[in-house]
C-alpha positions as a Python dict, from the first residue, in 0.01 Angstrom:
ca = {
    (1, 'M'): (0, 0, 0),
    (2, 'K'): (-309, 206, -73),
    (3, 'V'): (-575, 16, -267),
    (4, 'L'): (-894, 139, -430),
    (5, 'L'): (-1143, -147, -431),
    (6, 'V'): (-1451, -95, -648),
    (7, 'E'): (-1701, -377, -595),
    (8, 'D'): (-2078, -353, -549),
    (9, 'D'): (-2130, -705, -413),
    (10, 'P'): (-2120, -658, -33),
    (11, 'M'): (-1999, -1009, 45),
    (12, 'I'): (-1717, -1005, -210),
    (13, 'G'): (-1617, -650, -121),
    (14, 'E'): (-1608, -715, 252),
    (15, 'N'): (-1404, -1035, 214),
    (16, 'I'): (-1148, -863, -9),
    (17, 'Q'): (-1122, -565, 224),
    (18, 'I'): (-1066, -787, 527),
    (19, 'A'): (-803, -994, 345),
    (20, 'L'): (-613, -687, 223),
    (21, 'E'): (-629, -501, 553),
    (22, 'S'): (-504, -810, 736),
    (23, 'E'): (-184, -760, 534),
    (24, 'S'): (-161, -396, 649),
    (25, 'N'): (-291, -244, 327),
    (26, 'L'): (-504, 70, 337),
    (27, 'V'): (-826, 1, 146),
    (28, 'D'): (-1088, 245, 20),
    (29, 'W'): (-1388, 30, -73),
    (30, 'L'): (-1645, 194, -300),
    (31, 'T'): (-1958, 39, -449),
    (32, 'S'): (-2054, 262, -742),
    (33, 'G'): (-1891, 376, -1062),
    (34, 'E'): (-1952, 743, -996),
    (35, 'A'): (-1792, 729, -651),
    (36, 'A'): (-1491, 547, -796),
    (37, 'E'): (-1446, 804, -1072),
    (38, 'A'): (-1459, 1088, -818),
    (39, 'A'): (-1204, 919, -590),
    (40, 'L'): (-964, 854, -877),
    (41, 'Q'): (-961, 1220, -974),
    (42, 'I'): (-895, 1343, -621),
    (43, 'H'): (-680, 1081, -450),
    (44, 'S'): (-376, 872, -539),
    (45, 'Y'): (-358, 493, -512),
    (46, 'D'): (-104, 218, -567),
    (47, 'V'): (-346, -18, -738),
    (48, 'L'): (-711, -33, -850),
    (49, 'L'): (-916, -351, -807),
    (50, 'L'): (-1208, -295, -1040),
    (51, 'D'): (-1535, -479, -1092),
    (52, 'L'): (-1694, -408, -1429),
    (53, 'S'): (-2066, -446, -1357),
    (54, 'L'): (-2125, -143, -1137),
    (55, 'P'): (-2424, 80, -1067),
    (56, 'Q'): (-2431, 436, -1207),
    (57, 'R'): (-2123, 390, -1425),
    (58, 'D'): (-1979, 76, -1582),
    (59, 'G'): (-1631, -29, -1480),
    (60, 'M'): (-1519, -38, -1843),
    (61, 'D'): (-1604, 332, -1876),
    (62, 'I'): (-1397, 407, -1564),
    (63, 'L'): (-1103, 215, -1707),
    (64, 'K'): (-1119, 391, -2043),
    (65, 'A'): (-1144, 734, -1878),
    (66, 'L'): (-846, 654, -1654),
    (67, 'R'): (-625, 567, -1949),
    (68, 'K'): (-754, 853, -2163),
    (69, 'R'): (-623, 1107, -1912),
    (70, 'G'): (-286, 931, -1907),
    (71, 'D'): (-312, 771, -1565),
    (72, 'A'): (-85, 464, -1548),
    (73, 'L'): (-235, 332, -1223),
    (74, 'P'): (-210, -52, -1220),
    (75, 'V'): (-558, -201, -1270),
    (76, 'L'): (-666, -553, -1185),
    (77, 'V'): (-1012, -625, -1326),
    (78, 'M'): (-1234, -864, -1128),
    (79, 'T'): (-1542, -972, -1317),
    (80, 'A'): (-1787, -1246, -1411),
    (81, 'R'): (-1754, -1143, -1778),
    (82, 'D'): (-1562, -1451, -1877),
    (83, 'T'): (-1572, -1480, -2256),
    (84, 'V'): (-1250, -1440, -2450),
    (85, 'A'): (-1393, -1139, -2636),
    (86, 'Q'): (-1481, -966, -2306),
    (87, 'R'): (-1134, -1032, -2162),
    (88, 'V'): (-970, -899, -2476),
    (89, 'Q'): (-1190, -590, -2462),
    (90, 'G'): (-1087, -523, -2103),
    (91, 'L'): (-718, -563, -2180),
    (92, 'H'): (-743, -336, -2483),
    (93, 'A'): (-919, -77, -2266),
    (94, 'G'): (-616, -65, -2037),
    (95, 'A'): (-649, -341, -1776),
    (96, 'D'): (-316, -482, -1658),
    (97, 'D'): (-456, -813, -1538),
    (98, 'Y'): (-787, -996, -1540),
    (99, 'L'): (-936, -1224, -1276),
    (100, 'I'): (-1259, -1417, -1336),
    (101, 'K'): (-1514, -1457, -1056),
    (102, 'P'): (-1529, -1664, -846),
    (103, 'F'): (-1163, -1646, -751),
    (104, 'D'): (-943, -1737, -456),
    (105, 'L'): (-837, -1445, -235),
    (106, 'D'): (-481, -1574, -219),
    (107, 'E'): (-462, -1561, -598),
    (108, 'L'): (-602, -1208, -599),
    (109, 'I'): (-338, -1090, -352),
    (110, 'A'): (-57, -1270, -535),
    (111, 'R'): (-161, -1118, -869),
    (112, 'M'): (-187, -775, -710),
    (113, 'H'): (168, -797, -570),
    (114, 'A'): (304, -920, -903),
    (115, 'L'): (128, -636, -1082),
    (116, 'L'): (277, -380, -845),
    (117, 'R'): (629, -520, -886),
    (118, 'R'): (600, -494, -1264),
    (119, 'S'): (460, -141, -1248),
    (120, 'R'): (751, -34, -1026),
    (121, 'G'): (1011, -196, -1250),
    (122, 'R'): (1106, -460, -995),
    (123, 'V'): (1177, -820, -1090),
    (124, 'D'): (1165, -962, -739),
    (125, 'S'): (1013, -868, -408),
    (126, 'S'): (1330, -814, -206),
    (127, 'Y'): (1506, -494, -101),
    (128, 'V'): (1856, -502, 43),
    (129, 'C'): (2055, -210, 179),
    (130, 'G'): (2353, -273, 404),
    (131, 'E'): (2252, -515, 678),
    (132, 'V'): (1880, -464, 616),
    (133, 'E'): (1684, -707, 399),
    (134, 'V'): (1311, -674, 331),
    (135, 'D'): (1079, -910, 145),
    (136, 'S'): (767, -719, 45),
    (137, 'T'): (571, -1037, -34),
    (138, 'T'): (626, -1221, 295),
    (139, 'R'): (672, -894, 489),
    (140, 'Q'): (977, -1036, 660),
    (141, 'V'): (1240, -784, 768),
    (142, 'F'): (1592, -865, 885),
    (143, 'N'): (1863, -643, 1027),
    (144, 'G'): (2169, -862, 1000),
    (145, 'K'): (2065, -1207, 1119),
    (146, 'E'): (1796, -1073, 1349),
    (147, 'Q'): (1434, -1067, 1232),
    (148, 'V'): (1265, -734, 1298),
    (149, 'I'): (898, -712, 1395),
    (150, 'L'): (717, -404, 1267),
    (151, 'S'): (379, -259, 1354),
    (152, 'A'): (121, -238, 1074),
    (153, 'R'): (181, 134, 1022),
    (154, 'E'): (559, 101, 1037),
    (155, 'W'): (526, -156, 762),
    (156, 'T'): (303, 75, 557),
    (157, 'I'): (573, 343, 556),
    (158, 'L'): (858, 99, 493),
    (159, 'D'): (677, -73, 206),
    (160, 'A'): (604, 260, 40),
    (161, 'L'): (967, 372, 67),
    (162, 'I'): (1127, 50, -61),
    (163, 'A'): (882, 39, -352),
    (164, 'R'): (1071, 334, -503),
    (165, 'P'): (1426, 342, -366),
    (166, 'G'): (1590, 678, -425),
    (167, 'A'): (1257, 856, -469),
    (168, 'I'): (1141, 1105, -206),
    (169, 'L'): (795, 1060, -53),
    (170, 'S'): (645, 1369, 105),
    (171, 'R'): (504, 1373, 454),
    (172, 'S'): (156, 1437, 311),
    (173, 'R'): (183, 1129, 87),
    (174, 'L'): (286, 913, 381),
    (175, 'E'): (0, 1055, 588),
    (176, 'E'): (-244, 963, 312),
    (177, 'L'): (-105, 609, 303),
    (178, 'L'): (-137, 577, 680),
    (179, 'F'): (-481, 726, 728),
    (180, 'G'): (-655, 757, 391),
    (181, 'Y'): (-882, 1050, 327),
    (182, 'T'): (-1158, 958, 573),
    (183, 'S'): (-959, 945, 896),
    (184, 'E'): (-833, 1218, 1125),
    (185, 'I'): (-457, 1255, 1090),
    (186, 'E'): (-237, 1279, 1397),
    (187, 'S'): (-6, 1579, 1358),
    (188, 'N'): (327, 1404, 1424),
    (189, 'A'): (232, 1048, 1323),
    (190, 'V'): (478, 1018, 1035),
    (191, 'E'): (769, 1132, 1249),
    (192, 'V'): (674, 884, 1524),
    (193, 'Y'): (673, 587, 1286),
    (194, 'I'): (991, 699, 1111),
    (195, 'H'): (1158, 720, 1452),
    (196, 'G'): (1042, 367, 1531),
    (197, 'L'): (1177, 233, 1202),
    (198, 'R'): (1513, 399, 1255),
    (199, 'K'): (1545, 244, 1600),
    (200, 'K'): (1488, -100, 1450),
    (201, 'L'): (1673, -64, 1118),
    (202, 'G'): (1940, 197, 1189),
    (203, 'Q'): (1940, 574, 1219),
    (204, 'K'): (2072, 621, 865),
    (205, 'F'): (1836, 374, 697),
    (206, 'I'): (1567, 635, 622),
    (207, 'V'): (1699, 962, 488),
    (208, 'N'): (1523, 1287, 576),
    (209, 'V'): (1542, 1532, 286),
    (210, 'R'): (1471, 1849, 478),
    (211, 'G'): (1159, 2031, 365),
    (212, 'V'): (1081, 1765, 102),
    (213, 'G'): (1022, 1424, 258),
    (214, 'Y'): (1179, 1083, 320),
    (215, 'M'): (1358, 821, 112),
    (216, 'V'): (1566, 504, 130),
    (217, 'E'): (1878, 445, -75),
    (218, 'K'): (1870, 228, -384),
    (219, 'N'): (1947, -142, -336),
    (220, 'A'): (2306, -204, -240),
}
């Protein structure tokens, strides 16, 4: 999962980044409204964690601009603005969920996963195809009765594919999920991790659509 975290408090931002990256998420952490607006117009993300009180540009302005251009990116607002009127304003501006500071990191992560499931049209967190069963919340993977252990980057690719079964993800999209836009990309990295997943989950589990990208079948 690729997350854009916009938070100007260094302690809060660092703690959230560490918690999310410990679950194998790719996190771009920005501290100003202008930097966030620029990133949103250039790069794609799975979810936006947005503080409202930001330097240079207010988070509410970022949210309104995002929705005005028709971007349906799931947005979880994190803020100390705790009055009912302020929460209502944020929801009307396009926020999908609202978390009042201070909050527990476990609740933040749970809300984020729930938000992503709703945005992807999924009721639960499980994906089943043949003998393979994946739980995206616990990150447990089984092939038959045997639990499969994945590396962090193997999980990143698998999680992205099962989030949209039947949809094709391009190699460039998978590279962005693996490395972000600030890291040097290894030329054959995607193929290496796909090969590793196929060894563990079956050669036919991930379908290569030649010249387009990769996909998994819809739930069996």
